[in-house]
Tab-separated table of C-alpha atoms and ligand atoms in Angstrom:
chain	number	residue	atom	x	y	z
A	1	MET	CA	62.032	103.566	83.513
A	2	GLU	CA	61.226	100.153	85.118
A	3	ASN	CA	64.279	98.701	87.059
A	4	CYS	CA	65.979	102.086	86.387
A	5	GLN	CA	68.708	102.195	89.279
A	6	ARG	CA	69.008	105.143	91.497
A	7	VAL	CA	72.527	105.839	91.756
A	8	ALA	CA	74.126	108.407	94.366
A	9	MET	CA	77.625	109.538	93.292
A	10	PHE	CA	79.927	110.993	95.898
A	11	SER	CA	83.009	113.081	95.551
A	12	ALA	CA	81.555	113.976	92.015
A	13	GLN	CA	83.723	116.498	90.263
A	14	ALA	CA	82.438	118.180	86.842
A	15	TYR	CA	84.664	115.846	84.879
A	16	ASP	CA	83.194	112.764	86.492
A	17	ILE	CA	79.534	114.262	85.649
A	18	LYS	CA	80.238	115.074	82.137
A	19	SER	CA	82.154	111.655	81.334
A	20	PHE	CA	78.883	109.626	82.926
A	21	SER	CA	76.292	112.023	81.544
A	22	GLN	CA	77.713	111.855	78.054
A	23	HIS	CA	77.869	107.756	77.910
A	24	THR	CA	75.061	106.312	76.187
A	25	LEU	CA	74.576	103.916	79.165
A	26	SER	CA	73.630	106.849	81.458
A	27	SER	CA	70.189	107.007	80.033
A	28	GLN	CA	69.452	103.801	81.801
A	29	VAL	CA	70.066	104.748	85.549
A	30	ASN	CA	69.039	108.039	87.402
A	31	LEU	CA	72.075	109.623	88.776
A	32	THR	CA	72.159	112.306	91.425
A	33	SER	CA	75.509	113.779	92.148
A	34	PHE	CA	77.279	115.174	95.321
A	35	GLU	CA	80.584	117.333	95.712
A	36	THR	CA	81.213	116.019	99.000
A	37	THR	CA	82.959	112.754	100.021
A	38	LEU	CA	81.124	110.084	101.486
A	39	ASN	CA	81.659	110.040	105.228
A	40	ALA	CA	79.270	109.450	108.478
A	41	ASN	CA	78.192	113.063	107.973
A	42	THR	CA	76.779	112.697	104.297
A	43	ALA	CA	75.898	109.021	103.952
A	44	ALA	CA	72.091	110.356	104.735
A	45	LEU	CA	72.216	111.882	101.213
A	46	SER	CA	72.098	108.567	99.641
A	47	GLN	CA	68.484	107.695	101.068
A	48	ASP	CA	66.255	105.996	99.014
A	49	THR	CA	68.995	105.173	96.335
A	50	ASP	CA	69.742	101.695	94.991
A	51	VAL	CA	73.580	102.343	94.274
A	52	VAL	CA	76.090	104.461	95.964
A	53	CYS	CA	79.101	105.530	93.378
A	54	ALA	CA	82.249	106.142	95.276
A	55	PHE	CA	85.812	107.175	94.562
A	56	VAL	CA	89.040	106.736	96.434
A	57	ASN	CA	88.621	108.778	99.469
A	58	ASP	CA	85.176	108.007	100.361
A	59	GLN	CA	84.449	106.322	103.479
A	60	LEU	CA	83.116	102.770	103.272
A	61	ASP	CA	83.813	101.481	106.790
A	62	ALA	CA	81.516	99.064	108.655
A	63	ALA	CA	79.409	101.765	110.088
A	64	ILE	CA	78.836	103.688	107.018
A	65	LEU	CA	77.920	100.376	104.857
A	66	GLU	CA	75.613	99.799	107.693
A	67	GLN	CA	73.642	103.027	107.246
A	68	LEU	CA	73.650	102.437	103.567
A	69	LYS	CA	72.230	99.243	103.833
A	70	GLN	CA	69.273	100.630	106.277
A	71	GLN	CA	68.846	103.397	103.872
A	72	GLY	CA	68.073	100.775	100.921
A	73	VAL	CA	71.708	100.829	99.426
A	74	GLY	CA	72.678	97.235	97.869
A	75	HIS	CA	75.447	97.888	95.651
A	76	ILE	CA	78.705	99.955	96.177
A	77	ALA	CA	80.113	100.793	92.633
A	78	LEU	CA	83.459	101.983	93.074
A	79	ARG	CA	84.663	104.074	90.079
A	80	CYS	CA	88.169	103.309	90.564
A	81	ALA	CA	90.627	99.983	90.919
A	82	GLY	CA	92.101	100.071	94.858
A	83	TYR	CA	89.394	99.176	97.350
A	84	ASN	CA	91.529	99.860	100.454
A	85	ASN	CA	88.778	102.446	101.655
A	86	VAL	CA	86.030	99.655	101.607
A	87	ASP	CA	85.399	97.176	104.558
A	88	ILE	CA	85.007	94.335	102.584
A	89	ASP	CA	84.004	91.720	105.496
A	90	ALA	CA	81.415	94.145	106.327
A	91	ALA	CA	80.136	94.294	102.962
A	92	LYS	CA	79.850	90.657	102.893
A	93	SER	CA	78.053	90.208	106.064
A	94	LEU	CA	75.782	92.657	105.164
A	95	GLY	CA	74.994	91.190	101.918
A	96	MET	CA	75.908	94.338	99.777
A	97	ALA	CA	77.551	94.123	96.466
A	98	VAL	CA	80.768	96.060	95.808
A	99	SER	CA	82.022	96.363	92.283
A	100	ARG	CA	85.181	98.500	90.854
A	101	VAL	CA	86.647	99.074	87.680
A	102	PRO	CA	90.043	96.919	87.951
A	103	ALA	CA	91.876	98.335	85.103
A	104	TYR	CA	91.332	101.954	83.402
A	105	SER	CA	94.014	102.776	81.055
A	106	PRO	CA	97.074	101.400	83.202
A	107	GLU	CA	99.029	103.190	80.888
A	108	ALA	CA	97.636	106.526	82.087
A	109	VAL	CA	99.179	105.655	85.454
A	110	ALA	CA	102.222	104.132	84.552
A	111	GLU	CA	102.958	107.179	81.985
A	112	HIS	CA	102.355	109.619	84.908
A	113	ALA	CA	104.784	107.782	87.001
A	114	LEU	CA	107.366	108.026	84.370
A	115	THR	CA	106.301	111.829	84.153
A	116	LEU	CA	107.293	112.166	88.001
A	117	MET	CA	110.576	110.323	87.527
A	118	MET	CA	111.684	112.340	84.464
A	119	THR	CA	110.404	115.672	85.891
A	120	LEU	CA	112.402	115.088	89.138
A	121	ASN	CA	115.423	113.923	87.284
A	122	ARG	CA	115.890	116.603	84.574
A	123	LYS	CA	113.899	119.408	86.496
A	124	THR	CA	111.691	120.525	83.650
A	125	HIS	CA	109.715	122.114	86.281
A	126	LYS	CA	112.314	124.374	87.289
A	127	ALA	CA	113.700	125.173	83.914
A	128	TYR	CA	110.490	125.863	82.620
A	129	ASN	CA	110.210	129.121	85.520
A	130	ARG	CA	113.807	130.082	84.708
A	131	VAL	CA	113.523	130.290	81.170
A	132	ARG	CA	110.392	132.227	81.505
A	133	GLU	CA	112.358	134.868	83.535
A	134	GLY	CA	114.966	134.917	81.413
A	135	ASN	CA	117.292	132.815	83.545
A	136	PHE	CA	119.134	130.093	81.269
A	137	ASN	CA	121.760	129.293	84.130
A	138	LEU	CA	121.822	125.648	84.125
A	139	ASN	CA	123.435	125.307	87.688
A	140	GLY	CA	121.095	123.042	90.003
A	141	LEU	CA	119.294	121.438	87.047
A	142	LEU	CA	121.816	118.640	86.691
A	143	GLY	CA	120.022	115.115	85.910
A	144	PHE	CA	121.212	111.480	85.421
A	145	THR	CA	120.890	109.337	82.382
A	146	LEU	CA	118.044	106.940	83.004
A	147	HIS	CA	119.723	104.338	80.493
A	148	ASP	CA	121.156	101.463	82.102
A	149	LYS	CA	120.122	102.359	85.690
A	150	LYS	CA	118.335	99.921	88.165
A	151	ILE	CA	114.821	100.683	88.222
A	152	GLY	CA	112.762	98.571	90.854
A	153	VAL	CA	108.968	98.268	90.331
A	154	VAL	CA	107.227	96.821	93.376
A	155	GLY	CA	103.817	95.213	91.977
A	156	THR	CA	103.649	94.170	88.595
A	157	GLY	CA	99.845	93.926	87.888
A	158	HIS	CA	98.232	96.235	85.147
A	159	ILE	CA	100.150	99.383	86.114
A	160	GLY	CA	103.266	98.015	87.132
A	161	ALA	CA	103.792	95.770	83.796
A	162	ALA	CA	102.570	98.855	81.863
A	163	LEU	CA	105.696	100.804	83.366
A	164	VAL	CA	107.991	97.839	82.941
A	165	ARG	CA	107.160	97.932	79.209
A	166	LEU	CA	107.868	101.789	78.978
A	167	LEU	CA	111.025	101.563	80.793
A	168	SER	CA	112.388	98.588	78.734
A	169	GLY	CA	112.427	101.006	76.146
A	170	PHE	CA	114.860	103.380	77.873
A	171	GLY	CA	117.011	100.454	78.240
A	172	CYS	CA	116.864	100.435	82.191
A	173	GLN	CA	117.826	97.307	84.243
A	174	LEU	CA	114.502	96.216	85.735
A	175	TYR	CA	114.238	94.785	89.185
A	176	CYS	CA	110.650	93.583	90.076
A	177	TYR	CA	108.762	92.337	93.113
A	178	ASP	CA	105.568	90.700	93.285
A	179	PRO	CA	104.277	87.549	94.983
A	180	TYR	CA	102.747	86.395	91.681
A	181	PRO	CA	105.555	87.215	89.060
A	182	ASN	CA	104.136	88.052	85.272
A	183	PRO	CA	106.079	85.490	82.898
A	184	GLU	CA	105.478	87.964	80.094
A	185	LEU	CA	107.596	90.590	81.725
A	186	GLU	CA	110.248	87.918	82.575
A	187	ASN	CA	110.456	87.378	78.798
A	188	LEU	CA	111.081	91.168	78.559
A	189	GLY	CA	114.343	90.438	80.337
A	190	VAL	CA	113.098	91.711	83.755
A	191	GLN	CA	114.644	90.161	87.023
A	192	TYR	CA	112.156	89.442	89.648
A	193	THR	CA	113.932	89.575	92.953
A	194	SER	CA	113.220	89.744	96.700
A	195	LEU	CA	112.183	93.244	98.038
A	196	GLU	CA	115.093	93.293	100.203
A	197	THR	CA	117.278	93.082	96.796
A	198	LEU	CA	115.365	95.549	95.089
A	199	PHE	CA	115.456	98.040	97.975
A	200	SER	CA	119.352	97.888	98.190
A	201	GLU	CA	120.084	97.684	94.504
A	202	CYS	CA	117.757	100.172	92.671
A	203	HIS	CA	118.402	103.673	91.772
A	204	VAL	CA	115.020	104.276	91.426
A	205	ILE	CA	111.979	102.569	93.022
A	206	SER	CA	108.234	102.755	92.031
A	207	LEU	CA	105.289	101.475	93.952
A	208	HIS	CA	102.415	99.668	92.208
A	209	CYS	CA	101.215	97.481	94.496
A	210	PRO	CA	97.716	97.672	96.609
A	211	LEU	CA	97.367	98.998	99.833
A	212	ASN	CA	96.707	96.046	102.577
A	213	GLU	CA	98.090	94.836	106.036
A	214	GLN	CA	101.196	93.352	104.486
A	215	SER	CA	102.044	96.707	102.189
A	216	TYR	CA	101.211	99.658	104.797
A	217	HIS	CA	104.128	101.687	105.593
A	218	MET	CA	106.589	99.311	103.253
A	219	ILE	CA	108.591	102.216	103.147
A	220	ASN	CA	109.594	103.038	106.535
A	221	GLN	CA	112.810	103.671	108.531
A	222	ASP	CA	114.107	100.061	108.046
A	223	SER	CA	113.472	99.712	104.402
A	224	LEU	CA	115.047	103.447	103.688
A	225	SER	CA	118.275	102.613	105.653
A	226	ALA	CA	118.686	99.526	103.146
A	227	MET	CA	118.607	101.739	100.127
A	228	ARG	CA	121.427	103.632	97.996
A	229	ASP	CA	121.983	107.055	99.385
A	230	GLY	CA	120.086	109.552	96.966
A	231	VAL	CA	117.357	106.975	96.008
A	232	MET	CA	114.395	108.013	93.741
A	233	ILE	CA	111.058	106.987	95.239
A	234	ILE	CA	107.711	107.278	93.132
A	235	ASN	CA	104.449	106.346	94.688
A	236	THR	CA	101.524	106.555	92.422
A	237	SER	CA	99.664	103.666	94.275
A	238	ARG	CA	98.421	104.626	97.712
A	239	GLY	CA	99.564	107.079	100.211
A	240	GLY	CA	99.667	104.468	103.294
A	241	LEU	CA	102.476	102.531	101.260
A	242	ILE	CA	104.911	105.001	102.547
A	243	ASP	CA	105.463	106.165	106.300
A	244	THR	CA	105.508	109.910	105.514
A	245	GLY	CA	107.555	111.092	108.898
A	246	ALA	CA	110.136	108.443	108.124
A	247	VAL	CA	110.530	109.804	104.560
A	248	ILE	CA	111.020	113.268	105.789
A	249	ASN	CA	113.745	112.189	107.905
A	250	ALA	CA	115.541	110.474	104.911
A	251	LEU	CA	114.935	113.388	102.844
A	252	LYS	CA	116.993	115.811	105.467
A	253	THR	CA	119.840	113.245	105.681
A	254	HIS	CA	119.868	112.643	102.127
A	255	LYS	CA	119.206	109.173	101.747
A	256	ILE	CA	116.248	110.009	99.477
A	257	GLY	CA	117.464	112.097	96.666
A	258	TYR	CA	114.252	112.359	94.931
A	259	LEU	CA	110.829	112.005	95.947
A	260	GLY	CA	107.578	112.168	93.599
A	261	LEU	CA	104.033	111.522	94.870
A	262	ASP	CA	100.900	111.147	93.206
A	263	VAL	CA	99.061	109.867	96.595
A	264	TYR	CA	99.634	111.061	100.189
A	265	GLU	CA	98.389	109.240	103.327
A	266	MET	CA	96.273	112.035	104.500
A	267	GLU	CA	95.199	113.265	100.998
A	268	SER	CA	91.506	112.706	101.801
A	269	GLU	CA	91.793	116.291	103.581
A	270	LEU	CA	93.346	117.950	100.897
A	271	PHE	CA	92.817	116.282	97.484
A	272	PHE	CA	90.919	117.074	94.599
A	273	ARG	CA	89.510	120.356	96.109
A	274	ASP	CA	91.031	123.868	95.899
A	275	HIS	CA	92.595	125.008	98.948
A	276	SER	CA	94.470	127.956	97.507
A	277	SER	CA	92.584	130.589	99.631
A	278	GLU	CA	93.095	128.736	102.697
A	279	ILE	CA	96.013	127.903	105.134
A	280	ILE	CA	96.479	124.329	104.837
A	281	GLN	CA	96.872	122.697	108.356
A	282	ASP	CA	98.450	119.694	107.568
A	283	ASP	CA	101.887	120.457	108.605
A	284	VAL	CA	103.576	117.074	107.484
A	285	PHE	CA	102.128	117.971	104.013
A	286	GLU	CA	103.662	121.501	104.253
A	287	ARG	CA	107.045	120.086	105.325
A	288	LEU	CA	107.407	117.972	102.492
A	289	GLN	CA	106.390	120.899	100.026
A	290	THR	CA	109.546	122.454	101.606
A	291	PHE	CA	112.019	120.275	99.631
A	292	HIS	CA	113.355	121.133	96.642
A	293	ASN	CA	113.522	117.633	95.531
A	294	VAL	CA	109.940	116.644	96.108
A	295	LEU	CA	107.326	116.740	93.484
A	296	ILE	CA	103.772	116.058	94.402
A	297	THR	CA	100.745	115.769	92.338
A	298	GLY	CA	97.143	115.575	93.403
A	299	HIS	CA	96.032	111.917	92.469
A	300	GLN	CA	95.889	112.466	88.821
A	301	GLY	CA	97.604	109.350	87.578
A	302	PHE	CA	94.666	107.975	86.109
A	303	PHE	CA	93.300	111.653	84.852
A	304	THR	CA	92.951	111.216	80.997
A	305	VAL	CA	90.437	111.503	78.660
A	306	GLU	CA	90.831	107.637	77.759
A	307	ALA	CA	90.698	106.630	81.444
A	308	LEU	CA	87.583	108.791	82.152
A	309	THR	CA	85.714	107.394	79.383
A	310	GLU	CA	86.599	103.747	80.611
A	311	ILE	CA	85.649	104.279	83.988
A	312	ALA	CA	82.269	105.706	82.985
A	313	GLU	CA	81.486	102.854	80.865
A	314	VAL	CA	82.756	99.853	83.204
A	315	THR	CA	80.757	101.692	86.264
A	316	LEU	CA	77.790	102.074	84.715
A	317	GLN	CA	77.928	98.373	83.131
A	318	ASN	CA	78.403	97.011	86.368
A	319	ILE	CA	75.390	98.916	87.842
A	320	ILE	CA	73.282	97.974	84.966
A	321	HIS	CA	74.468	94.237	84.898
A	322	PHE	CA	74.122	93.685	88.749
A	323	ALA	CA	70.665	94.732	88.598
A	324	GLN	CA	69.675	92.205	85.732
A	325	GLY	CA	71.304	89.742	87.447
A	326	LYS	CA	74.698	89.214	85.120
A	327	ALA	CA	77.390	90.559	87.131
A	328	ASP	CA	80.882	90.290	85.666
A	329	LYS	CA	83.091	88.361	88.284
A	330	ASN	CA	86.189	90.267	87.746
A	331	ARG	CA	84.716	93.278	88.713
A	332	PHE	CA	83.177	92.447	91.884
A	333	LEU	CA	84.789	92.229	94.691
A	334	VAL	CA	81.660	91.195	96.809
A	335	ASN	CA	78.459	89.816	95.004
A	336	PRO	CA	75.526	88.324	97.048
A	337	MET	CA	74.190	86.936	94.218
A	338	ASP	CA	77.030	84.282	94.376
A	339	SER	CA	76.480	82.846	97.754
B	1	NAI	P1	96.682	95.214	90.160
B	1	NAI	O1	95.709	94.452	90.956
B	1	NAI	O2	96.712	94.971	88.555
B	1	NAI	O3	97.926	94.623	90.436
B	1	NAI	C1	98.762	94.886	91.655
B	1	NAI	C2	99.899	94.030	92.009
B	1	NAI	O4	100.435	94.117	93.303
B	1	NAI	C3	99.397	92.464	91.673
B	1	NAI	O5	100.428	91.664	90.793
B	1	NAI	C4	99.571	91.849	93.189
B	1	NAI	O6	100.127	90.632	93.054
B	1	NAI	C5	100.731	92.969	93.595
B	1	NAI	N1	100.946	92.837	95.057
B	1	NAI	C6	100.025	92.596	96.079
B	1	NAI	N2	100.673	92.621	97.123
B	1	NAI	C7	101.920	93.206	96.987
B	1	NAI	C8	102.980	93.398	97.829
B	1	NAI	N3	102.891	93.287	99.052
B	1	NAI	N4	104.116	93.555	97.267
B	1	NAI	C9	104.042	93.787	96.080
B	1	NAI	N5	103.172	93.377	95.012
B	1	NAI	C10	102.044	93.157	95.667
B	1	NAI	O7	96.600	96.814	90.271
B	1	NAI	P2	96.978	98.003	89.206
B	1	NAI	O8	95.882	98.297	88.466
B	1	NAI	O9	98.316	97.776	88.737
B	1	NAI	O10	97.084	99.152	90.403
B	1	NAI	C11	98.128	99.211	91.472
B	1	NAI	C12	97.696	100.321	92.391
B	1	NAI	O11	97.607	101.488	91.709
B	1	NAI	C13	95.935	99.918	92.877
B	1	NAI	O12	96.085	99.181	94.222
B	1	NAI	C14	95.912	101.466	93.387
B	1	NAI	O13	96.043	101.802	94.743
B	1	NAI	C15	96.724	102.209	92.550
B	1	NAI	N6	96.018	103.274	91.448
B	1	NAI	C16	96.477	104.776	91.523
B	1	NAI	C17	95.947	105.427	90.421
B	1	NAI	C18	96.211	107.035	90.468
B	1	NAI	O14	95.405	107.740	89.795
B	1	NAI	N7	97.212	107.410	91.024
B	1	NAI	C19	95.073	104.847	89.689
B	1	NAI	C20	94.723	103.635	89.784
B	1	NAI	C21	95.313	102.784	90.571
């Protein structure tokens, strides 16, 4: 087909291939998928393609972008919202386009954050195993009533706002921090506060801001020391928001009472693959797993049918529209056609 974009998809799982190939727009691209992540050793696989379709743990630093550019790639089509793994300045100076899917079912991630919160609190994961084994003892399963608790939401963009809407149904007291407050949420009775107030007041703190220089390790020894004893921390955003060593210390001293993670600083070595018959070498991750009050999922917040369909649709549109010279501004982080 004329002008048919050749696309190399990295970190491709069976569900990605299915959602992309079943979409009607897929007939307009020539898609080759690779299960491996994109890194210095695998970048050569995208030789002679126009577009690299990448996911959260694919490496897109300056050196890799330069190699891709030399191989003929002109467009990095992220099939995710976050872009902390891309050197945006390097892409700009190389004249490469970078697009993303700004919001694919934010409710899916917000619902997962709530799932982590509720599971840690009411311990349904433990109750399930106990009851299956005929153990109906309730010791160790004591939870707290979420109603009227102070919940802090850090970052009230698409996902944070969706979580605020869910939690307002529980009758929680909602404290939010965002450099750009959302007036619609203020109408729901939400209180925007400083980050310091949010950290010191809240029983539960849920992170929904992007990872950048300002937010890197926002949960650290200092911020933890200002929090309530027994605080619950939920992170479905990016692992780098949390200093994992500081969090392990805070779990040991009972400062943190509950920790729910869908993301982890060093997740690129582990997540999205089956390591069940290997010895996991990441001792920090393994230490986290030893705490009875830590619940970790492997970056599945986005993983709903609706979100996968949306990701495929928007990514394919980004690829096709860019090739036709009519890219949607909201979805392009870098667009050489604009300059
Ligand atoms: P968004 O861009 O709609 O909202 C982010 C909000 O954070 C904005 O309102 C922004 O003003 C605010 N913000 C920026 N810097 C901040 C800071 N230092 N402190 C507090 N707030 C700050 O992004 P969206 O769609 O809500 O996604 C949030 C994050 O969730 C993404 O950056 C991504 O890392 C993560 N994510 C995780 C998924 C998963 O499967 N676990 C799936 C999709 C996104």
